[in-house]
Short mmCIF file of C-alpha atoms in Angstrom, two decimals:
data_model
loop_
_atom_site.label_atom_id
_atom_site.label_comp_id
_atom_site.label_asym_id
_atom_site.label_seq_id
_atom_site.Cartn_x
_atom_site.Cartn_y
_atom_site.Cartn_z
CA MET B 1013 40.00 -46.06 0.69
CA ILE B 1014 42.61 -43.03 0.47
CA GLU B 1015 45.60 -42.68 -2.44
CA ASP B 1016 49.07 -41.07 -1.90
CA GLY B 1017 48.33 -39.24 1.07
CA ALA B 1018 45.51 -37.23 -0.20
CA VAL B 1019 43.76 -35.67 2.31
CA ARG B 1020 39.31 -36.02 3.48
CA LEU B 1021 38.62 -32.94 3.48
CA GLU B 1022 35.11 -31.87 4.95
CA SER B 1023 36.30 -28.68 6.72
CA GLU B 1024 32.70 -26.70 6.61
CA PRO B 1025 30.36 -26.67 9.26
CA GLU B 1026 27.48 -26.99 6.76
CA ALA B 1027 29.02 -30.42 4.54
CA MET B 1028 30.47 -31.80 7.72
CA GLU B 1029 27.06 -31.63 8.70
CA ASP B 1030 25.12 -33.06 5.60
CA ALA B 1031 27.77 -35.82 5.47
CA ALA B 1032 26.71 -36.76 9.37
CA ALA B 1033 23.53 -37.11 8.71
CA ASP B 1034 23.88 -40.08 6.78
CA SER B 1035 25.03 -41.72 9.69
CA ASP B 1036 23.80 -40.87 12.14
CA ASP B 1037 20.43 -40.60 14.71
CA SER B 1038 20.33 -37.90 16.24
CA ALA B 1039 21.85 -35.34 13.36
CA GLN B 1040 17.48 -35.07 12.66
CA PRO B 1041 17.10 -32.42 14.82
CA ARG B 1042 19.54 -30.72 14.13
CA ARG B 1043 18.10 -31.01 10.36
CA VAL B 1044 14.96 -29.49 10.95
CA GLY B 1045 17.38 -26.54 13.60
CA THR B 1046 19.40 -25.34 10.32
CA VAL B 1047 15.53 -25.93 7.98
CA VAL B 1048 14.25 -23.84 10.50
CA VAL B 1049 17.39 -21.05 10.00
CA ARG B 1050 16.93 -21.09 6.95
CA ILE B 1051 13.24 -20.06 6.44
CA ILE B 1052 14.27 -16.88 9.15
CA VAL B 1053 16.62 -15.60 6.84
CA ASN B 1054 14.37 -16.58 3.34
CA LEU B 1055 11.24 -14.25 5.45
CA VAL B 1056 14.02 -11.72 6.55
CA VAL B 1057 15.38 -11.20 2.71
CA ALA B 1058 11.47 -11.50 1.99
CA LEU B 1059 11.08 -8.54 4.66
CA PRO B 1060 11.84 -5.69 2.18
CA PHE B 1061 9.15 -5.89 -0.10
CA PHE B 1062 6.08 -6.40 2.60
CA LEU B 1063 7.59 -3.51 3.72
CA ALA B 1064 7.68 -1.76 1.01
CA GLY B 1065 3.84 -3.05 0.17
CA ALA B 1066 2.66 -2.66 3.63
CA PHE B 1067 3.67 1.46 3.58
CA GLY B 1068 2.49 1.83 0.13
CA MET B 1069 -1.01 0.87 1.44
CA VAL B 1070 -1.12 2.71 4.01
CA ALA B 1071 0.01 6.23 2.12
CA ASP B 1072 -1.98 5.93 -0.74
CA ASP B 1073 -4.22 4.26 -1.38
CA ARG B 1074 -3.58 4.82 -5.26
CA LEU B 1075 -0.76 2.88 -4.42
CA ALA B 1076 -3.01 -0.43 -3.54
CA GLN B 1077 -2.44 -2.76 -7.11
CA ALA B 1078 1.02 -1.71 -6.86
CA SER B 1079 2.11 -2.13 -3.06
CA LEU B 1080 -0.51 -5.35 -3.34
CA ALA B 1081 1.99 -6.36 -6.47
CA VAL B 1082 4.94 -6.36 -4.38
CA MET B 1083 3.79 -8.00 -1.50
CA LEU B 1084 2.91 -10.80 -3.87
CA VAL B 1085 6.49 -10.77 -4.60
CA GLY B 1086 7.62 -11.26 -1.70
CA ALA B 1087 5.40 -13.89 -1.01
CA LEU B 1088 6.78 -15.71 -4.22
CA VAL B 1089 10.89 -15.08 -2.15
CA VAL B 1090 9.02 -16.41 0.84
CA LEU B 1091 7.69 -19.75 -1.61
CA VAL B 1092 10.16 -20.19 -3.52
CA GLY B 1093 12.75 -20.29 -0.21
CA LEU B 1094 11.14 -22.45 1.69
CA TYR B 1095 11.01 -24.81 -0.92
CA VAL B 1096 15.25 -24.25 -1.19
CA SER B 1097 14.77 -24.27 2.51
CA ILE B 1098 12.83 -27.55 3.07
CA LEU B 1099 14.74 -29.36 -0.44
CA SER B 1100 18.14 -31.29 0.84
CA ARG B 1101 21.29 -30.27 -0.97
CA PRO B 1102 22.29 -32.77 -3.44
CA ARG B 1103 24.17 -36.20 -2.46
CA LEU B 1104 26.69 -38.39 -4.63
CA SER B 1105 26.66 -42.16 -4.13
CA LEU B 1106 29.01 -43.10 -4.58
CA MET B 1107 30.95 -46.84 -6.20
CA ARG B 1108 32.14 -49.67 -4.53
CA GLY B 1109 34.93 -48.99 -3.49
CA GLU B 1110 35.58 -44.95 -3.54
CA GLU B 1111 35.54 -42.07 -1.09
CA THR B 1112 35.25 -39.09 -0.95
CA LEU B 1113 38.35 -36.97 -0.10
CA ALA B 1114 36.18 -33.47 0.21
CA LEU B 1115 32.69 -31.79 -0.08
CA ARG B 1116 32.51 -28.28 0.33
CA HIS B 1117 29.87 -25.70 -1.23
CA PRO B 1118 30.27 -22.21 -2.22
CA SER B 1119 29.91 -19.83 0.70
CA MET B 1120 27.35 -17.86 0.99
CA LYS B 1121 29.05 -14.71 1.91
CA PRO B 1122 29.19 -13.63 -2.00
CA ALA B 1123 24.92 -13.88 -1.63
CA PHE B 1124 24.61 -11.21 1.17
CA ALA B 1125 27.26 -9.59 0.00
CA ARG B 1126 25.45 -8.71 -3.01
CA ILE B 1127 22.32 -8.49 -0.68
CA VAL B 1128 23.99 -6.27 1.24
CA LEU B 1129 25.55 -3.80 -1.35
CA SER B 1130 21.98 -3.24 -2.89
CA VAL B 1131 21.14 -0.94 0.09
CA PRO B 1132 22.93 2.01 -0.58
CA PHE B 1133 21.02 2.44 -3.61
CA PHE B 1134 17.76 2.22 -3.22
CA VAL B 1135 18.88 5.01 -0.73
CA ALA B 1136 19.83 6.35 -3.71
CA ALA B 1137 16.48 6.23 -5.62
CA GLY B 1138 15.18 6.66 -2.34
CA TYR B 1139 16.88 10.36 -2.50
CA LEU B 1140 16.27 10.72 -5.96
CA LEU B 1141 12.43 10.05 -6.27
CA GLU B 1142 11.57 11.67 -2.53
CA PHE B 1143 13.48 15.23 -2.11
CA THR B 1144 14.33 15.79 -5.96
CA GLY B 1145 12.68 16.76 -8.79
CA LEU B 1146 14.79 15.13 -11.03
CA PRO B 1147 12.67 12.79 -14.17
CA TYR B 1148 11.98 9.58 -12.96
CA LEU B 1149 15.19 8.13 -15.47
CA TYR B 1150 17.41 9.48 -12.13
CA PRO B 1151 15.82 7.51 -9.56
CA PHE B 1152 15.25 4.56 -11.46
CA LEU B 1153 17.35 3.29 -12.11
CA PRO B 1154 19.88 3.37 -9.12
CA PHE B 1155 16.51 0.99 -7.96
CA LEU B 1156 17.59 -1.57 -10.99
CA VAL B 1157 20.96 -1.66 -10.32
CA GLY B 1158 19.78 -2.31 -6.14
CA MET B 1159 16.76 -4.08 -7.32
CA TYR B 1160 19.69 -6.65 -9.64
CA MET B 1161 22.24 -6.93 -7.13
CA TYR B 1162 19.61 -7.93 -4.42
CA PHE B 1163 18.09 -10.34 -6.78
CA ARG B 1164 21.56 -11.62 -7.68
CA GLY B 1165 22.11 -11.87 -4.40
CA VAL B 1166 19.05 -14.07 -3.65
CA ILE B 1167 19.45 -16.30 -6.54
CA LYS B 1168 22.31 -16.77 -5.01
CA TYR B 1169 20.99 -18.00 -1.50
CA TRP B 1170 19.49 -20.50 -3.16
CA ILE B 1171 21.98 -22.19 -5.47
CA ASN B 1172 24.37 -22.13 -3.06
CA HIS B 1173 22.20 -23.92 -1.11
CA HIS B 1174 21.68 -26.63 -3.53
CA THR B 1175 24.89 -26.96 -5.23
CA THR B 1176 27.82 -29.59 -3.79
CA TYR B 1177 31.60 -30.64 -5.30
CA TYR B 1178 32.50 -33.83 -4.34
CA VAL B 1179 36.32 -34.65 -4.79
CA THR B 1180 36.42 -37.94 -4.53
CA ASN B 1181 39.51 -40.64 -5.51
CA ARG B 1182 37.82 -41.18 -8.81
CA ARG B 1183 36.99 -38.27 -9.41
CA ALA B 1184 35.82 -34.43 -9.86
CA VAL B 1185 31.55 -34.01 -9.48
CA ARG B 1186 29.89 -29.85 -9.32
CA MET B 1187 25.88 -31.53 -8.69
CA TYR B 1188 23.39 -29.37 -8.20
CA ARG B 1189 19.39 -29.99 -7.13
CA PHE B 1190 16.86 -27.49 -7.73
CA GLY B 1191 14.05 -29.34 -8.54
CA TRP B 1192 16.26 -31.06 -11.40
CA LEU B 1193 19.67 -32.98 -11.06
CA ASP B 1194 22.44 -31.28 -13.09
CA THR B 1195 26.18 -33.34 -12.39
CA THR B 1196 28.92 -32.64 -13.95
CA GLU B 1197 32.08 -34.52 -13.27
CA ILE B 1198 35.12 -35.79 -14.22
CA PRO B 1199 36.83 -38.75 -13.63
CA VAL B 1200 40.59 -38.30 -12.04
CA ASN B 1201 42.12 -39.95 -15.41
CA ALA B 1202 40.96 -37.05 -17.76
CA ILE B 1203 41.89 -34.37 -15.71
CA ASN B 1204 44.82 -32.58 -17.44
CA SER B 1205 44.23 -29.31 -15.71
CA ILE B 1206 43.99 -27.76 -12.37
CA SER B 1207 43.61 -23.83 -11.75
CA GLN B 1208 43.25 -22.03 -8.85
CA THR B 1209 41.49 -18.75 -8.38
CA ARG B 1210 41.65 -15.56 -5.62
CA SER B 1211 39.98 -12.16 -6.71
CA LEU B 1212 41.87 -9.49 -4.40
CA LEU B 1213 38.23 -9.93 -1.65
CA GLU B 1214 38.15 -13.76 -2.42
CA THR B 1215 42.25 -13.69 -1.09
CA VAL B 1216 41.16 -11.46 2.04
CA THR B 1217 38.14 -12.97 3.03
CA GLY B 1218 39.80 -16.73 2.50
CA ARG B 1219 37.49 -18.01 -0.92
CA GLY B 1220 38.50 -18.96 -3.77
CA SER B 1221 37.73 -21.31 -6.79
CA VAL B 1222 39.20 -24.57 -7.99
CA LEU B 1223 38.87 -25.33 -11.76
CA VAL B 1224 39.69 -28.91 -13.01
CA ALA B 1225 39.31 -29.95 -16.19
CA SER B 1226 39.54 -32.26 -18.93
CA GLY B 1227 39.22 -30.48 -21.92
CA ILE B 1228 37.44 -28.11 -23.87
CA GLY B 1229 33.53 -26.81 -22.98
CA ALA B 1230 31.30 -26.55 -19.89
CA ARG B 1231 30.99 -30.35 -19.97
CA HIS B 1232 34.80 -30.84 -19.69
CA LYS B 1233 34.68 -28.53 -16.64
CA VAL B 1234 34.52 -28.62 -13.59
CA ARG B 1235 33.99 -25.17 -11.66
CA MET B 1236 33.82 -25.22 -7.99
CA GLU B 1237 33.32 -21.52 -7.20
CA GLU B 1238 33.01 -19.21 -4.84
CA ILE B 1239 34.48 -21.92 -2.10
CA ASP B 1240 36.28 -21.35 1.44
CA ASN B 1241 39.88 -22.32 1.48
CA PRO B 1242 40.27 -23.44 -1.99
CA GLY B 1243 43.85 -24.31 -1.58
CA PRO B 1244 44.20 -28.39 -0.08
CA VAL B 1245 41.18 -28.85 -2.27
CA ALA B 1246 42.95 -27.96 -5.26
CA GLU B 1247 46.06 -30.09 -3.38
CA THR B 1248 43.97 -32.45 -3.21
CA VAL B 1249 43.04 -32.86 -6.60
CA ARG B 1250 46.48 -32.72 -7.95
CA GLN B 1251 47.48 -35.58 -5.69
CA LEU B 1252 45.18 -37.58 -7.67
CA ILE B 1253 46.14 -36.87 -11.12
CA PRO B 1254 48.25 -40.44 -12.26
CA MET V 533 -61.51 64.60 12.26
CA GLU V 534 -60.58 61.79 13.98
CA GLN V 535 -57.80 61.25 16.62
CA VAL V 536 -56.45 57.70 16.18
CA SER V 537 -53.61 57.16 18.93
CA LEU V 538 -50.46 56.12 18.05
CA ALA V 539 -50.56 53.05 20.57
CA ALA V 540 -53.59 51.74 18.60
CA LEU V 541 -51.92 51.50 15.37
CA PRO V 542 -50.72 47.04 14.59
CA GLN V 543 -46.76 47.35 15.44
CA ARG V 544 -43.93 46.58 12.77
CA ALA V 545 -41.05 44.68 14.07
CA ALA V 546 -37.91 46.72 12.89
CA PRO V 547 -35.36 44.92 10.01
CA GLU V 548 -32.60 42.93 11.85
CA PRO V 549 -29.62 44.06 10.85
CA ASN V 550 -28.04 41.25 8.31
CA ASN V 551 -24.51 39.67 8.78
CA ALA V 552 -22.19 38.14 6.57
CA PRO V 553 -20.65 34.69 6.25
CA GLU V 554 -17.88 34.39 8.65
CA VAL V 555 -14.69 32.99 8.55
CA VAL V 556 -14.68 30.42 11.01
CA ARG V 557 -11.02 27.82 9.37
CA THR V 558 -8.14 28.68 7.32
CA VAL V 559 -7.38 26.09 4.12
CA SER V 560 -3.97 25.29 4.19
CA ASP V 561 -1.31 26.63 0.69
CA ARG V 562 -2.10 23.87 -1.67
CA THR V 563 1.10 22.65 -3.76
CA LEU V 564 0.10 20.61 -7.05
CA ARG V 565 1.86 19.87 -10.32
CA VAL V 566 1.06 20.44 -13.82
CA GLY V 567 -1.00 19.48 -15.19
CA GLU V 568 -2.45 17.61 -12.44
CA SER V 569 -6.12 18.39 -10.15
CA ILE V 570 -6.85 18.44 -7.11
CA ALA V 571 -10.74 19.11 -5.54
CA LEU V 572 -11.11 21.32 -2.38
CA ASP V 573 -14.43 21.67 -0.49
CA VAL V 574 -14.57 24.86 1.82
CA SER V 575 -18.47 24.90 2.46
CA SER V 576 -17.25 23.71 6.72
CA VAL V 577 -15.03 26.97 6.12
CA PHE V 578 -18.00 29.84 6.39
CA ILE V 579 -20.80 30.09 8.11
CA ASP V 580 -23.69 32.62 9.16
CA LEU V 581 -24.31 33.31 12.41
CA ASP V 582 -27.87 34.30 11.12
CA GLY V 583 -28.68 30.83 10.06
CA ASP V 584 -29.33 31.58 6.19
CA PRO V 585 -27.66 29.05 4.31
CA VAL V 586 -24.75 30.49 1.57
CA THR V 587 -26.11 30.15 -1.71
CA GLU V 588 -23.62 31.42 -4.03
CA TYR V 589 -19.12 31.14 -3.51
CA ARG V 590 -17.26 33.19 -5.37
CA TRP V 591 -13.72 32.25 -7.01
CA THR V 592 -11.13 34.38 -7.74
CA PHE V 593 -7.70 33.23 -9.00
CA GLY V 594 -4.43 35.65 -9.18
CA ASP V 595 -2.94 34.04 -12.44
CA PRO V 596 -4.86 31.91 -14.13
CA ASP V 597 -2.33 30.39 -16.60
CA VAL V 598 -0.73 29.04 -13.30
CA ALA V 599 -3.87 27.38 -11.80
CA ASP V 600 -7.42 27.90 -12.53
CA GLY V 601 -10.28 26.01 -10.95
CA SER V 602 -14.37 25.11 -12.00
CA GLU V 603 -16.60 24.80 -9.19
CA SER V 604 -18.27 21.27 -9.11
CA ALA V 605 -21.15 22.49 -6.16
CA PRO V 606 -21.39 25.06 -4.41
CA GLY V 607 -18.26 25.88 -2.56
CA GLU V 608 -16.57 22.48 -4.43
CA LEU V 609 -14.11 23.42 -6.13
CA THR V 610 -11.78 21.55 -8.67
CA LEU V 611 -8.18 23.25 -9.46
CA ASP V 612 -6.02 22.66 -12.45
CA GLY V 613 -2.23 23.04 -12.35
CA LYS V 614 -1.44 25.22 -15.81
CA GLN V 615 2.03 26.00 -15.63
CA VAL V 616 5.39 26.20 -12.69
CA GLY V 617 4.19 29.25 -10.53
CA THR V 618 2.93 30.05 -7.92
CA THR V 619 -0.30 32.45 -7.48
CA SER V 620 -3.05 33.04 -4.56
CA VAL V 621 -7.25 31.61 -4.93
CA GLY V 622 -9.52 33.95 -3.10
CA VAL V 623 -13.38 32.54 -2.79
CA ARG V 624 -16.23 34.33 -0.83
CA ALA V 625 -18.95 33.27 0.02
CA TYR V 626 -22.08 35.08 -0.24
CA ASP V 627 -25.83 33.83 1.76
CA GLY V 628 -28.29 36.06 -0.44
CA GLN V 629 -27.98 39.26 1.25
CA ILE V 630 -24.11 40.41 1.20
CA TRP V 631 -20.77 38.88 0.40
CA SER V 632 -18.27 37.62 2.57
CA ASP V 633 -14.82 38.30 3.70
CA GLU V 634 -12.32 37.01 0.78
CA LEU V 635 -10.37 34.26 2.14
CA THR V 636 -7.40 33.26 0.22
CA PHE V 637 -4.51 30.67 0.55
CA ASP V 638 -1.66 30.01 -2.50
CA VAL V 639 -1.13 27.19 -4.82
CA GLU V 640 1.94 25.94 -6.09
CA VAL V 641 2.03 24.57 -9.53
CA GLU V 642 5.37 22.68 -9.19
CA GLU V 643 7.03 20.98 -12.46
CA ARG V 644 5.76 17.94 -13.51
CA ARG V 645 7.82 14.70 -13.78
CA GLY V 646 8.76 12.82 -16.97
CA PHE V 647 10.54 9.84 -17.24
CA PHE V 648 13.42 11.74 -19.41
CA ILE V 649 12.74 15.59 -18.93
CA ASN V 650 10.09 17.29 -17.12
CA SER V 651 7.80 19.37 -18.63
CA THR V 652 6.64 23.33 -16.89
CA SER V 653 3.05 23.77 -18.60
CA VAL V 654 0.17 21.36 -19.53
CA GLU V 655 1.42 21.86 -23.34
CA GLU V 656 4.93 20.75 -22.68
CA SER V 657 2.97 17.97 -20.98
CA LEU V 658 1.27 16.56 -23.56
CA GLY V 659 3.93 14.55 -24.79
CA GLN V 660 5.28 12.59 -21.36
CA TRP V 661 4.12 9.64 -21.63
CA ASP V 662 1.94 8.85 -18.87
CA ILE V 663 2.33 5.60 -18.31
CA LEU V 664 5.96 5.54 -16.61
CA ASP V 665 4.71 6.79 -13.10
CA PRO V 666 6.85 5.73 -10.30
CA VAL V 667 4.37 2.79 -9.23
CA THR V 668 4.68 1.42 -12.75
CA LEU V 669 8.79 2.02 -13.21
CA SER V 670 8.74 0.27 -9.76
CA LEU V 671 7.13 -2.55 -11.12
CA LEU V 672 9.01 -2.50 -14.24
CA GLY V 673 12.16 -2.83 -12.98
CA ILE V 674 11.32 -5.85 -9.76
CA MET V 675 10.07 -7.70 -13.31
CA LEU V 676 13.04 -7.00 -14.97
CA THR V 677 15.65 -7.66 -12.86
CA LEU V 678 13.78 -11.00 -11.84
CA VAL V 679 13.57 -12.56 -15.00
CA ALA V 680 16.87 -11.41 -15.52
CA THR V 681 18.43 -13.33 -12.76
CA GLY V 682 16.23 -15.80 -12.48
CA VAL V 683 17.26 -17.67 -15.72
CA GLN V 684 20.49 -18.20 -12.86
CA LEU V 685 18.37 -20.56 -11.05
CA PHE V 686 17.66 -22.95 -13.50
CA LYS V 687 21.21 -22.83 -15.25
CA GLY V 688 22.76 -23.27 -11.85
CA ARG V 689 25.39 -20.70 -12.29
#
């Protein structure tokens, strides 16, 4: 039962797909297709490590061990990516009389943006290393920044795959599962604060965050981060407050 | 007195002229860094057309303060970069009788790259951390950033 005109929101295609997977038998091939796409994305994400490793092995025998280590990091990225791809997203067990009003996953755009933004730093590091005689500190710094952004993007991509936000007629829930399950939920009647935040970039790209709070402390807050079109989600929660 | 015909005397072959070993290939200029050593093999650069084996090589260094070297085997030189600069290196081959023409090539010695500063001489480079080379730094960077960001995966935010 949807109370007081609260709107059911499952606007993201993937969210709708997840919801459909519960009831629709034809969703199985789609799920396989989604997993395959995720595996391909992981392979593309790990590709720089394999390319760098192969280049190092061909270019100089002295780099063989380091190249192998770099390729092992790539293999690690692929393995964790495979695990992430195969593991399904967390789903909420609804209580009797409970209905899902909004179901969202974090947007993948910030994760991909971080990965893409790391590229100029790698280019700068490569230039400083190969085409200048500057001490190694100079190429090392942009390399470090680039690697940090790259891994931030990759980790964000993995985290987002396993984070689900629910708004039901009884609670607001954030679920994260990566082998273990971490759930934060706030009963509707305990909500005392709702806020919606959007940075300039998020405004331009139609994303934002909704913070639902019942008190002070991490366990009393459900932060629905970087979701697409956060306005209707915030509105849905507002309509639930007694 | 008995007359001896010259034709009856045993004939002695005239000594064949000996040729010096010839340079048949060039040696390209080399670049190395301060404190770095590179190996150089010129044994196939000289050929003696008479078939005499080359028994010895003689090396000359234009500025031994810039680059110096020692022969590890005939024709094989280990070249050491001493300090920043450019010098010429010459080499002659000896076939036991005559020395060849000198073959020369240039050697450029560049700064040795350090982590914080570069060094221009071997003495300066003694205090450098050799372990911080690009390979080690790359692996260090990957591991540092992987650990720093991987923590987020466990926290989930």
